[in-house]
Short mmCIF file of C-alpha atoms in Angstrom, two decimals:
data_model
loop_
_atom_site.label_atom_id
_atom_site.label_comp_id
_atom_site.label_asym_id
_atom_site.label_seq_id
_atom_site.Cartn_x
_atom_site.Cartn_y
_atom_site.Cartn_z
CA UNK A 1426 0.10 0.07 0.00
CA UNK A 1427 1.12 3.35 -1.04
CA UNK A 1428 1.76 5.75 1.58
CA UNK A 1429 -0.41 8.68 0.11
CA UNK A 1430 -3.48 6.50 0.39
CA UNK A 1431 -5.66 7.55 3.17
CA UNK A 1432 -8.53 4.70 2.46
CA UNK A 1433 -8.49 1.54 0.44
CA UNK A 1434 -11.17 -0.92 -0.28
CA UNK A 1435 -10.53 -4.33 -1.61
CA UNK A 1436 -13.50 -5.99 -3.20
CA UNK A 1437 -15.42 -5.30 -0.29
CA UNK A 1438 -18.96 -6.76 0.61
CA UNK A 1439 -21.61 -5.89 3.16
CA UNK A 1440 -24.62 -7.72 3.93
CA UNK A 1441 -27.31 -6.87 6.49
CA UNK A 1442 -28.96 -9.63 8.57
CA UNK A 1443 -32.35 -8.66 6.74
CA UNK A 1444 -30.85 -10.14 3.55
CA UNK A 1445 -30.21 -6.61 1.83
CA UNK A 1446 -26.85 -6.21 0.08
CA UNK A 1447 -25.41 -2.91 0.42
CA UNK A 1448 -21.91 -3.22 -0.99
CA UNK A 1449 -21.43 -6.02 -3.53
CA UNK A 1450 -17.48 -6.07 -4.66
CA UNK A 1451 -16.50 -2.28 -3.91
CA UNK A 1452 -12.78 -1.65 -4.53
CA UNK A 1453 -11.47 2.00 -4.46
CA UNK A 1454 -8.38 4.03 -3.44
CA UNK A 1455 -8.92 7.44 -1.83
CA UNK A 1456 -5.44 9.57 -1.66
CA UNK A 1457 -4.24 12.15 0.72
CA UNK A 1458 -5.71 15.54 0.46
CA UNK A 1459 -8.39 14.50 -2.11
CA UNK A 1460 -11.96 15.62 -2.28
CA UNK A 1461 -14.50 13.07 -2.86
CA UNK A 1462 -18.01 13.32 -3.57
CA UNK A 1463 -20.08 9.86 -3.44
CA UNK A 1464 -23.23 10.20 -5.43
CA UNK A 1465 -26.27 7.56 -6.25
CA UNK A 1466 -29.94 6.85 -5.71
CA UNK A 1467 -31.26 6.18 -2.12
CA UNK A 1468 -30.55 2.87 -0.77
CA UNK A 1469 -27.45 2.24 -3.43
CA UNK A 1470 -25.27 1.75 -0.87
CA UNK A 1471 -23.57 5.18 -0.40
CA UNK A 1472 -24.42 5.20 3.76
CA UNK A 1473 -22.80 1.96 4.10
CA UNK A 1474 -19.66 2.79 2.17
CA UNK A 1475 -19.26 5.84 4.63
CA UNK A 1476 -20.09 3.75 7.72
CA UNK A 1477 -17.31 1.24 7.01
CA UNK A 1478 -14.83 3.88 6.69
CA UNK A 1479 -15.64 5.01 10.41
CA UNK A 1480 -16.04 1.71 11.46
CA UNK A 1481 -19.85 2.14 12.25
CA UNK A 1482 -20.01 -1.50 10.27
CA UNK A 1483 -17.80 -4.12 9.54
CA UNK A 1484 -17.73 -5.50 5.92
CA UNK A 1485 -18.85 -9.18 5.19
CA UNK A 1486 -16.00 -9.96 3.07
CA UNK A 1487 -12.92 -7.95 1.41
CA UNK A 1488 -10.57 -5.33 3.41
CA UNK A 1489 -10.64 -1.97 4.29
CA UNK A 1490 -7.85 0.26 5.48
CA UNK A 1491 -8.14 3.47 6.81
CA UNK A 1492 -4.49 5.71 8.02
CA UNK A 1493 -3.15 2.19 7.47
CA UNK A 1494 -5.31 0.37 10.05
CA UNK A 1495 -7.10 -2.82 8.98
CA UNK A 1496 -10.32 -1.49 9.90
CA UNK A 1497 -12.69 -4.79 9.35
CA UNK A 1498 -10.10 -6.53 11.74
CA UNK A 1499 -10.19 -3.98 14.22
CA UNK A 1500 -10.50 -5.36 18.04
CA UNK A 1501 -13.60 -3.31 19.68
CA UNK A 1502 -11.28 -1.94 22.11
CA UNK A 1503 -9.10 -0.41 19.29
CA UNK A 1504 -11.75 1.42 17.72
CA UNK A 1505 -12.12 5.05 19.44
CA UNK A 1506 -8.51 5.31 18.58
CA UNK A 1507 -9.11 4.85 14.88
CA UNK A 1508 -11.83 7.13 15.23
CA UNK A 1509 -9.94 9.96 16.84
CA UNK A 1510 -8.05 10.27 13.37
CA UNK A 1511 -11.46 10.41 11.31
CA UNK A 1512 -13.77 13.55 11.71
CA UNK A 1513 -17.42 12.69 10.99
CA UNK A 1514 -20.20 15.20 9.91
CA UNK A 1515 -23.90 14.24 9.50
CA UNK A 1516 -26.99 15.55 7.97
CA UNK A 1517 -28.32 15.63 11.48
CA UNK A 1518 -25.32 17.27 13.01
CA UNK A 1519 -25.30 15.07 16.22
CA UNK A 1520 -24.10 17.49 18.63
CA UNK A 1521 -24.65 16.66 22.39
CA UNK A 1522 -27.79 18.65 23.08
CA UNK A 1523 -27.05 19.85 26.69
CA UNK A 1524 -23.53 21.22 26.04
CA UNK A 1525 -22.42 24.58 24.65
CA UNK A 1526 -20.70 24.74 21.15
CA UNK A 1527 -17.31 25.49 22.91
CA UNK A 1528 -18.07 22.03 25.03
CA UNK A 1529 -19.08 20.16 22.38
CA UNK A 1530 -15.90 20.96 20.51
CA UNK A 1531 -13.92 20.50 23.67
CA UNK A 1532 -15.28 17.06 24.06
CA UNK A 1533 -13.34 16.02 21.22
CA UNK A 1534 -10.17 17.21 22.70
CA UNK A 1535 -10.96 15.69 26.10
CA UNK A 1536 -11.25 12.45 25.07
CA UNK A 1537 -7.51 12.53 23.95
CA UNK A 1538 -6.75 13.91 26.99
CA UNK A 1539 -5.18 17.27 25.70
CA UNK A 1540 -3.97 19.61 28.35
CA UNK A 1541 -6.27 21.96 29.39
CA UNK A 1542 -4.62 25.12 28.23
CA UNK A 1543 -3.76 23.48 24.71
CA UNK A 1544 -7.40 22.75 24.45
CA UNK A 1545 -8.94 26.12 25.08
CA UNK A 1546 -6.55 27.61 22.45
CA UNK A 1547 -6.79 24.87 19.87
CA UNK A 1548 -10.95 25.09 20.39
CA UNK A 1549 -11.08 28.87 20.21
CA UNK A 1550 -8.98 28.50 17.14
CA UNK A 1551 -11.51 26.20 14.97
CA UNK A 1552 -14.49 28.14 16.28
CA UNK A 1553 -12.71 31.33 14.58
CA UNK A 1554 -12.17 29.07 11.95
CA UNK A 1555 -15.86 28.37 11.40
CA UNK A 1556 -16.72 31.79 12.31
CA UNK A 1557 -18.60 31.33 15.42
CA UNK A 1558 -16.39 32.56 17.56
CA UNK A 1559 -19.04 34.61 19.69
CA UNK A 1560 -21.19 32.13 19.92
CA UNK A 1561 -18.86 29.59 21.52
CA UNK A 1562 -21.11 29.83 25.26
CA UNK A 1563 -24.75 29.03 23.01
CA UNK A 1564 -26.11 25.29 23.18
CA UNK A 1565 -27.23 23.61 19.89
CA UNK A 1566 -30.97 24.61 20.28
CA UNK A 1567 -29.97 28.56 20.45
CA UNK A 1568 -28.13 28.42 16.77
CA UNK A 1569 -29.46 27.95 13.34
CA UNK A 1570 -29.24 24.66 11.38
CA UNK A 1571 -25.89 26.05 9.68
CA UNK A 1572 -24.33 27.25 12.85
CA UNK A 1573 -24.68 23.68 14.45
CA UNK A 1574 -23.07 22.15 11.03
CA UNK A 1575 -20.04 24.60 11.67
CA UNK A 1576 -19.62 23.41 15.10
CA UNK A 1577 -20.04 19.80 14.21
CA UNK A 1578 -17.41 20.73 11.39
CA UNK A 1579 -15.47 22.28 13.94
CA UNK A 1580 -15.50 19.53 16.01
CA UNK A 1581 -14.68 17.05 13.12
CA UNK A 1582 -11.19 18.85 12.59
CA UNK A 1583 -10.25 20.00 16.07
CA UNK A 1584 -7.80 16.93 16.63
CA UNK A 1585 -6.70 17.65 13.00
CA UNK A 1586 -7.81 14.29 11.70
CA UNK A 1587 -6.08 12.85 8.11
CA UNK A 1588 -9.89 12.50 6.56
CA UNK A 1589 -13.39 14.11 6.98
CA UNK A 1590 -16.29 11.42 6.34
CA UNK A 1591 -19.26 14.14 5.67
CA UNK A 1592 -22.74 11.89 5.07
CA UNK A 1593 -25.20 14.86 3.24
CA UNK A 1594 -23.63 17.49 5.38
CA UNK A 1595 -26.06 19.93 3.48
CA UNK A 1596 -28.75 17.67 3.60
CA UNK A 1597 -30.74 19.55 5.95
CA UNK A 1598 -29.58 22.98 4.91
CA UNK A 1599 -31.09 26.02 2.70
CA UNK A 1600 -28.81 26.50 -0.62
CA UNK A 1601 -27.24 29.75 0.82
CA UNK A 1602 -26.03 28.12 3.94
CA UNK A 1603 -24.77 24.91 1.91
CA UNK A 1604 -22.47 26.85 -0.23
CA UNK A 1605 -21.34 28.63 3.07
CA UNK A 1606 -20.53 24.67 4.16
CA UNK A 1607 -19.18 23.83 0.95
CA UNK A 1608 -16.54 26.59 1.38
CA UNK A 1609 -15.72 25.90 4.74
CA UNK A 1610 -14.80 22.17 3.75
CA UNK A 1611 -13.17 23.18 0.40
CA UNK A 1612 -10.73 25.54 2.97
CA UNK A 1613 -10.27 22.55 5.20
CA UNK A 1614 -9.20 20.23 2.19
CA UNK A 1615 -7.18 23.11 0.84
CA UNK A 1616 -5.29 22.82 4.30
CA UNK A 1617 -4.65 19.22 3.77
CA UNK A 1618 -7.46 17.05 5.06
CA UNK A 1619 -8.94 14.22 2.77
CA UNK A 1620 -12.46 14.55 2.45
CA UNK A 1621 -15.21 12.12 1.75
CA UNK A 1622 -18.82 13.53 1.26
CA UNK A 1623 -21.77 11.61 0.16
CA UNK A 1624 -24.37 13.92 -1.43
CA UNK A 1625 -27.77 14.54 -3.08
CA UNK A 1626 -26.87 17.96 -4.09
CA UNK A 1627 -26.54 18.22 -7.88
CA UNK A 1628 -26.17 21.99 -7.61
CA UNK A 1629 -22.88 21.45 -5.41
CA UNK A 1630 -21.28 18.67 -7.38
CA UNK A 1631 -21.58 20.56 -10.75
CA UNK A 1632 -20.29 23.97 -9.72
CA UNK A 1633 -17.80 22.64 -7.31
CA UNK A 1634 -15.72 20.17 -9.12
CA UNK A 1635 -14.25 17.27 -7.63
CA UNK A 1636 -13.49 13.64 -8.04
CA UNK A 1637 -17.15 11.70 -8.18
CA UNK A 1638 -17.93 8.61 -7.29
CA UNK A 1639 -21.28 6.84 -8.38
CA UNK A 1640 -22.81 3.83 -6.08
CA UNK A 1641 -25.73 2.02 -7.64
CA UNK A 1642 -27.07 -1.12 -6.56
CA UNK A 1643 -24.11 -1.66 -4.07
CA UNK A 1644 -21.35 -1.49 -7.00
CA UNK A 1645 -19.07 1.66 -8.36
CA UNK A 1646 -20.56 1.91 -11.62
CA UNK A 1647 -18.69 5.54 -12.00
CA UNK A 1648 -15.29 7.00 -10.77
CA UNK A 1649 -14.52 10.78 -12.38
CA UNK A 1650 -11.97 13.08 -11.68
CA UNK A 1651 -13.74 16.37 -11.53
CA UNK A 1652 -16.82 14.83 -12.61
CA UNK A 1653 -20.05 15.88 -12.44
CA UNK A 1654 -23.44 14.81 -10.33
CA UNK A 1655 -24.88 12.84 -13.56
CA UNK A 1656 -28.63 12.34 -11.94
CA UNK A 1657 -31.52 13.90 -12.38
CA UNK A 1658 -32.88 13.56 -8.62
CA UNK B 615 -4.79 3.07 29.70
CA UNK B 616 -4.24 5.09 32.83
CA UNK B 617 -6.54 7.92 33.36
CA UNK B 618 -4.68 11.30 33.89
CA UNK B 619 -5.46 13.28 37.03
CA UNK B 620 -6.74 16.31 34.97
CA UNK B 621 -9.03 13.76 33.50
CA UNK B 622 -10.18 12.40 36.67
CA UNK B 623 -11.23 15.79 37.56
CA UNK B 624 -13.00 16.40 34.41
CA UNK B 625 -14.76 13.19 35.08
CA UNK B 626 -15.80 14.81 38.18
CA UNK B 627 -16.68 17.84 36.76
CA UNK B 628 -18.77 16.63 34.32
CA UNK B 629 -20.20 14.34 36.63
CA UNK B 630 -21.63 17.28 38.92
CA UNK B 631 -22.68 19.08 35.71
CA UNK B 632 -24.58 16.58 34.62
CA UNK B 633 -26.91 16.67 37.51
CA UNK B 634 -27.82 20.09 36.78
CA UNK B 635 -27.90 19.75 32.95
CA UNK B 636 -30.51 16.91 33.12
CA UNK B 637 -32.67 19.05 35.62
CA UNK B 638 -35.83 17.17 36.27
CA UNK B 639 -34.44 13.54 35.21
CA UNK B 640 -31.96 14.33 38.28
CA UNK B 641 -35.06 15.51 40.52
CA UNK B 642 -36.86 12.17 39.24
CA UNK B 643 -34.07 9.84 40.22
CA UNK B 644 -33.56 11.82 43.47
CA UNK B 645 -37.11 11.31 44.32
CA UNK B 646 -37.42 7.41 43.79
CA UNK B 647 -34.40 7.24 45.83
CA UNK B 648 -35.75 9.36 48.63
CA UNK B 649 -39.12 7.20 48.25
CA UNK B 650 -37.19 4.09 48.45
CA UNK B 651 -34.85 4.70 51.24
CA UNK B 652 -37.34 6.49 53.49
CA UNK B 653 -39.28 2.99 53.26
CA UNK B 654 -36.75 1.12 54.39
CA UNK B 655 -35.56 3.48 56.81
CA UNK B 656 -39.02 3.78 58.22
CA UNK B 657 -39.21 -0.45 58.27
CA UNK B 658 -35.49 -0.30 59.99
CA UNK B 659 -36.78 2.24 62.49
CA UNK B 660 -39.80 0.04 63.38
CA UNK B 661 -37.91 -3.32 63.60
CA UNK B 662 -35.00 -1.94 65.98
CA UNK B 663 -37.84 -0.52 68.04
CA UNK B 664 -39.91 -4.01 68.39
CA UNK B 665 -37.06 -5.86 68.89
CA UNK B 666 -35.99 -3.55 71.55
CA UNK B 667 -39.21 -3.90 73.15
CA UNK B 668 -39.69 -7.42 73.04
CA UNK B 669 -36.27 -7.85 74.32
CA UNK B 670 -36.99 -5.47 77.36
CA UNK B 671 -40.38 -7.49 77.81
CA UNK B 672 -38.14 -10.63 77.35
CA UNK B 673 -35.94 -9.67 80.51
CA UNK B 674 -39.15 -8.69 82.67
CA UNK B 675 -41.26 -11.71 81.88
CA UNK B 676 -41.39 -13.45 85.58
CA UNK B 677 -44.27 -15.12 86.88
CA UNK B 678 -44.85 -14.33 90.47
CA UNK B 679 -46.85 -16.62 92.97
CA UNK B 680 -48.09 -15.46 95.98
CA UNK B 681 -48.96 -18.08 98.83
CA UNK B 682 -51.52 -18.19 101.47
CA UNK B 683 -50.50 -16.99 105.09
CA UNK B 684 -51.22 -20.71 105.80
CA UNK B 685 -48.50 -22.15 103.80
CA UNK B 686 -45.97 -23.77 106.02
CA UNK B 687 -42.26 -24.63 105.03
CA UNK B 688 -42.76 -28.50 104.25
CA UNK B 689 -45.44 -27.26 101.83
CA UNK B 690 -43.94 -24.46 100.49
CA UNK B 691 -41.02 -26.74 99.55
CA UNK B 692 -43.24 -29.31 97.90
CA UNK B 693 -44.79 -26.66 95.70
CA UNK B 694 -41.44 -25.21 94.65
CA UNK B 695 -40.26 -28.60 93.90
CA UNK B 696 -43.17 -29.17 91.72
CA UNK B 697 -42.89 -25.91 90.04
CA UNK B 698 -39.07 -26.19 89.54
CA UNK B 699 -39.48 -29.35 87.59
CA UNK B 700 -41.64 -27.96 85.18
CA UNK B 701 -40.04 -27.69 81.40
CA UNK B 702 -40.78 -24.57 80.96
CA UNK B 703 -39.25 -23.24 84.20
CA UNK B 704 -35.74 -21.84 83.80
CA UNK B 705 -35.31 -21.11 87.69
CA UNK B 706 -37.70 -20.37 90.79
CA UNK B 707 -36.67 -18.13 93.59
CA UNK B 708 -38.38 -18.01 96.97
CA UNK B 709 -38.97 -14.40 98.42
CA UNK B 710 -39.92 -14.41 101.80
CA UNK B 711 -42.28 -11.66 103.15
CA UNK B 712 -39.08 -9.96 104.68
CA UNK B 713 -37.13 -9.88 101.47
CA UNK B 714 -40.29 -8.70 99.95
CA UNK B 715 -40.60 -5.46 102.15
CA UNK B 716 -36.97 -4.79 101.64
CA UNK B 717 -37.30 -4.89 97.78
CA UNK B 718 -40.39 -2.60 98.04
CA UNK B 719 -38.57 -0.28 100.47
CA UNK B 720 -35.68 0.12 98.21
CA UNK B 721 -37.76 0.81 94.96
CA UNK B 722 -39.84 3.54 96.90
CA UNK B 723 -36.51 5.30 97.13
CA UNK B 724 -36.13 7.59 100.32
CA UNK B 725 -38.91 9.63 99.90
CA UNK B 726 -41.17 6.50 100.00
CA UNK B 727 -39.81 5.72 103.55
CA UNK B 728 -42.35 7.43 105.42
CA UNK B 729 -45.12 5.50 103.53
CA UNK B 730 -44.08 2.20 104.56
CA UNK B 731 -43.11 3.23 108.01
CA UNK B 732 -45.62 1.29 109.79
CA UNK B 733 -45.49 -1.90 107.94
CA UNK B 734 -41.63 -3.04 108.12
CA UNK B 735 -41.56 -5.25 111.31
CA UNK B 736 -42.17 -9.05 111.14
CA UNK B 737 -45.83 -8.97 112.66
CA UNK B 738 -47.20 -5.72 110.78
CA UNK B 739 -46.00 -6.71 107.44
CA UNK B 740 -48.92 -7.18 105.09
CA UNK B 741 -46.96 -8.99 102.21
CA UNK B 742 -47.27 -12.58 101.51
CA UNK B 743 -44.70 -14.91 100.87
CA UNK B 744 -43.84 -15.27 96.80
CA UNK B 745 -41.95 -17.24 94.39
CA UNK B 746 -40.54 -15.52 91.64
CA UNK B 747 -40.43 -17.94 88.61
CA UNK B 748 -38.37 -17.08 85.51
CA UNK B 749 -39.50 -19.60 82.01
CA UNK B 750 -36.81 -20.02 79.65
CA UNK B 751 -39.31 -19.16 76.52
CA UNK B 752 -41.18 -15.80 77.59
CA UNK B 753 -44.02 -16.80 75.13
CA UNK B 754 -44.87 -19.33 77.52
CA UNK B 755 -45.25 -17.06 80.57
CA UNK B 756 -49.17 -17.41 80.60
CA UNK B 757 -48.96 -21.19 80.35
CA UNK B 758 -46.60 -21.10 83.46
CA UNK B 759 -48.95 -19.15 85.10
CA UNK B 760 -51.95 -21.07 84.59
CA UNK B 761 -50.06 -24.60 85.65
CA UNK B 762 -49.29 -22.62 89.12
CA UNK B 763 -52.30 -21.41 89.53
CA UNK B 764 -53.79 -24.91 88.75
CA UNK B 765 -51.53 -26.48 91.91
CA UNK B 766 -54.31 -25.35 93.88
CA UNK B 767 -56.38 -28.29 92.49
CA UNK B 768 -53.56 -30.93 93.31
CA UNK B 769 -53.14 -29.70 96.68
CA UNK B 770 -56.36 -29.43 99.19
CA UNK B 771 -54.41 -26.61 101.35
CA UNK B 772 -54.92 -24.38 98.26
CA UNK B 773 -51.01 -23.04 98.63
CA UNK B 774 -51.47 -20.26 95.58
CA UNK B 775 -53.14 -17.35 96.86
CA UNK B 776 -52.62 -15.50 93.35
CA UNK B 777 -50.37 -15.84 90.23
CA UNK B 778 -48.94 -12.36 88.66
CA UNK B 779 -47.36 -11.86 85.14
CA UNK B 780 -47.40 -8.68 83.37
CA UNK B 781 -51.75 -8.95 83.12
CA UNK B 782 -52.23 -9.44 79.74
CA UNK B 783 -49.36 -7.02 78.54
CA UNK B 784 -47.10 -9.63 77.48
CA UNK B 785 -49.53 -11.43 75.62
CA UNK B 786 -50.36 -8.10 73.73
CA UNK B 787 -46.87 -7.83 73.06
CA UNK B 788 -46.32 -10.76 71.77
CA UNK B 789 -49.47 -10.37 69.25
CA UNK B 790 -48.24 -6.87 68.30
CA UNK B 791 -44.54 -7.86 67.94
CA UNK B 792 -46.05 -10.54 65.62
CA UNK B 793 -48.25 -8.30 64.06
CA UNK B 794 -45.76 -5.25 63.54
CA UNK B 795 -43.31 -8.05 62.07
CA UNK B 796 -45.20 -9.37 59.62
CA UNK B 797 -47.21 -6.36 58.06
CA UNK B 798 -44.09 -4.86 58.02
CA UNK B 799 -42.51 -7.41 55.81
CA UNK B 800 -45.78 -7.17 53.41
CA UNK B 801 -45.67 -3.45 53.63
CA UNK B 802 -42.15 -3.16 52.83
CA UNK B 803 -42.28 -6.04 49.89
CA UNK B 804 -44.97 -4.14 48.49
CA UNK B 805 -43.59 -0.70 48.58
CA UNK B 806 -40.14 -1.88 47.90
CA UNK B 807 -41.28 -3.22 44.82
CA UNK B 808 -43.11 -0.10 43.95
CA UNK B 809 -40.17 1.70 44.45
CA UNK B 810 -37.62 -0.62 41.89
CA UNK B 811 -40.37 -0.07 39.63
CA UNK B 812 -40.34 3.51 39.97
CA UNK B 813 -36.47 3.56 39.64
CA UNK B 814 -36.27 0.91 36.88
CA UNK B 815 -38.84 3.25 34.87
CA UNK B 816 -36.55 6.65 35.67
CA UNK B 817 -33.62 4.37 34.38
CA UNK B 818 -35.38 3.39 31.11
CA UNK B 819 -36.04 7.10 30.16
CA UNK B 820 -32.60 7.84 30.68
CA UNK B 821 -31.57 5.16 28.52
CA UNK B 822 -33.28 6.54 25.57
CA UNK B 823 -32.24 9.60 26.31
CA UNK B 824 -28.61 8.54 26.46
CA UNK B 825 -28.31 6.45 23.63
CA UNK B 826 -28.00 9.11 20.99
CA UNK B 827 -25.57 11.13 23.35
CA UNK B 828 -23.41 8.13 23.75
CA UNK B 829 -23.53 7.20 20.11
CA UNK B 830 -22.18 10.56 19.33
CA UNK B 831 -19.32 10.22 22.11
CA UNK B 832 -18.25 7.10 20.78
CA UNK B 833 -18.21 8.61 17.38
CA UNK B 834 -15.89 11.30 18.31
CA UNK B 835 -13.69 8.33 19.69
CA UNK B 836 -14.37 8.17 23.38
CA UNK B 837 -13.67 4.68 24.85
CA UNK B 838 -16.15 3.09 26.92
CA UNK B 839 -14.28 4.05 30.31
CA UNK B 840 -14.30 7.49 29.56
CA UNK B 841 -18.01 7.54 28.58
CA UNK B 842 -18.70 5.55 31.69
CA UNK B 843 -16.93 7.81 34.19
CA UNK B 844 -18.96 10.61 34.47
CA UNK B 845 -22.10 8.67 34.83
CA UNK B 846 -20.94 6.86 37.33
CA UNK B 847 -19.94 10.03 39.12
CA UNK B 848 -22.91 11.30 38.71
CA UNK B 849 -24.95 8.25 39.80
CA UNK B 850 -23.13 8.31 42.96
CA UNK B 851 -23.73 11.94 43.63
CA UNK B 852 -27.51 11.39 43.02
CA UNK B 853 -27.95 8.67 45.40
CA UNK B 854 -25.86 10.35 48.23
CA UNK B 855 -27.91 13.42 47.73
CA UNK B 856 -30.79 11.01 47.90
CA UNK B 857 -29.85 9.58 50.88
CA UNK B 858 -28.75 12.73 52.82
CA UNK B 859 -32.48 13.90 52.03
CA UNK B 860 -33.72 10.60 53.49
CA UNK B 861 -31.59 10.60 56.63
CA UNK B 862 -32.52 14.11 57.24
CA UNK B 863 -35.98 13.50 56.70
CA UNK B 864 -36.11 10.15 58.99
CA UNK B 865 -34.18 11.45 61.80
CA UNK B 866 -36.28 14.81 61.78
CA UNK B 867 -39.29 12.89 61.75
CA UNK B 868 -37.76 10.39 64.56
CA UNK B 869 -36.83 13.03 67.06
CA UNK B 870 -40.36 14.72 66.44
CA UNK B 871 -42.05 11.21 67.33
CA UNK B 872 -39.67 11.26 70.52
CA UNK B 873 -41.05 14.81 71.31
CA UNK B 874 -44.71 13.92 70.66
CA UNK B 875 -44.11 11.16 73.29
CA UNK B 876 -42.65 12.73 75.86
CA UNK B 877 -45.78 13.17 77.76
CA UNK B 878 -46.40 9.40 78.21
CA UNK B 879 -43.24 8.32 79.99
CA UNK B 880 -43.67 4.36 79.34
CA UNK B 881 -43.67 4.99 75.29
CA UNK B 882 -41.19 7.58 74.95
CA UNK B 883 -38.86 5.76 77.41
CA UNK B 884 -39.52 2.49 75.37
CA UNK B 885 -38.50 4.15 71.86
CA UNK B 886 -34.58 3.67 71.39
CA UNK B 887 -32.67 7.19 71.34
CA UNK B 888 -31.62 8.37 68.05
CA UNK B 889 -27.97 9.05 69.74
CA UNK B 890 -27.92 4.94 69.46
CA UNK B 891 -28.51 4.34 66.42
CA UNK B 892 -28.24 7.24 63.87
CA UNK B 893 -24.50 6.33 62.91
CA UNK B 894 -25.47 2.92 62.06
CA UNK B 895 -28.53 3.83 60.30
CA UNK B 896 -27.63 6.91 58.31
CA UNK B 897 -24.37 4.91 57.54
CA UNK B 898 -26.45 2.05 56.09
CA UNK B 899 -28.57 4.44 54.05
CA UNK B 900 -26.03 6.69 52.72
CA UNK B 901 -24.06 3.53 51.52
CA UNK B 902 -27.39 1.93 50.37
CA UNK B 903 -28.18 5.21 48.24
CA UNK B 904 -24.88 5.61 46.70
CA UNK B 905 -25.14 1.80 45.88
CA UNK B 906 -28.39 2.66 44.23
CA UNK B 907 -27.50 5.52 42.38
CA UNK B 908 -24.36 4.01 40.77
CA UNK B 909 -26.43 0.68 39.59
CA UNK B 910 -29.03 3.09 38.18
CA UNK B 911 -26.40 4.79 36.49
CA UNK B 912 -24.68 2.02 35.22
CA UNK B 913 -28.11 0.09 33.95
CA UNK B 914 -28.93 2.99 32.15
CA UNK B 915 -25.95 3.34 30.05
CA UNK B 916 -24.87 -0.34 29.72
CA UNK B 917 -26.66 -1.38 26.79
CA UNK B 918 -25.58 1.85 24.81
CA UNK B 919 -22.21 1.34 25.49
CA UNK B 920 -22.39 -1.99 23.26
CA UNK B 921 -20.41 -1.61 20.16
#
């Protein structure tokens, strides 16, 4: 495996207990610093593809390595340590509701036992980067959808992960806010973080051209550099 | 992974904060612990007091058999022997009328001396000779008394003038003790079930609220230990707060009861003083409260922690 590969899948299959075959023989390599869109119809296997990367699911067959770790063979005890090098962003933000914006971001650093002083500095730094320094003391319920997603992104990048997995990050946002979020992700990518983003947003994919991987019926049917969305939905 | 002191402090802080963040859920948890422990505390106090009462009664249950004045020494010794061989009887002691008067004088104290003045010499002493009979098993007191009384049927001289023992209070006491114990158990079993239900319900609600939170924590890379600690601290604190409230309420109520009973000397004296039991009862309830709290919070996150 080359040192530039952040994610590599080799003939990955995933079936669920209910009999659904979510992925059927997927092989792909994603290099350091790439920005990849994952597109395709609902239920085609995009989410499974993403979940396998951050070890929410285990492949039925095949091998996945992320940052050089064989993810499928990972002992449950080791999972937290691998996740610390992967930032995740979701459509529904997934912030801890009772914590403030600051505390939500800081949580990711407390987990790796960062010294307090260093943590305060870094959290304010990323809050600055996502433009929410002044709203650090607010709880998620007091923030707009776009702001909550910014906090989620701040949390995802605070520990300088090598890769960010974003599952429909703009799915709950209006077009204008979506563009703001995309600018932010682009900036993060520019600073050296690999981004894998599942999306249904045709507009974004076609305007902000990046590598496009299309999944249909559990298989990769298209993999284009600077590709386009390619669907009508 | 060894925990740094900083992280340990963080868990403590988070545990405390969490109680406030969870607001009404914390109040509900504390309430259910208070209710359960209060029931238990009342029961313990009840049992302790009933036992103490029974003990006191145990040491008091003697049968006094007063002899008729016409009983001579030979007859008295025969009767004494006959009573002594009854299987229920532990010991029998003869108390002559002189000794009886001495006992009486002593128990009257200095102030009562005058009252007895004219009766203390041998000729004027109005007391009869008597036997003091101690039984092995307190519950057999009434039976022994009856047996002694029926000696009048075997001896034509009818040596027994009168048999005395607690005059019904003994039977009543044992009856009450039995009822209190039985009813107490049923009462506590029922209410205990109710409080278990209360606590497990609180836990169930918390499980739902926490499942999502825990899944988020895990996505960020928190280990199970890291997630568990603040919950552990929170549970212990909730248990501690709950048991402190309970102990406070229980002790206040008990001393109020003591106050209210002061008018009635026998009742207030038969209540165990708080100073004799507070450390044991308080310690037990605090310990139990914390255990329940920790158990509850552990239960509420256990399922969510499974990978």
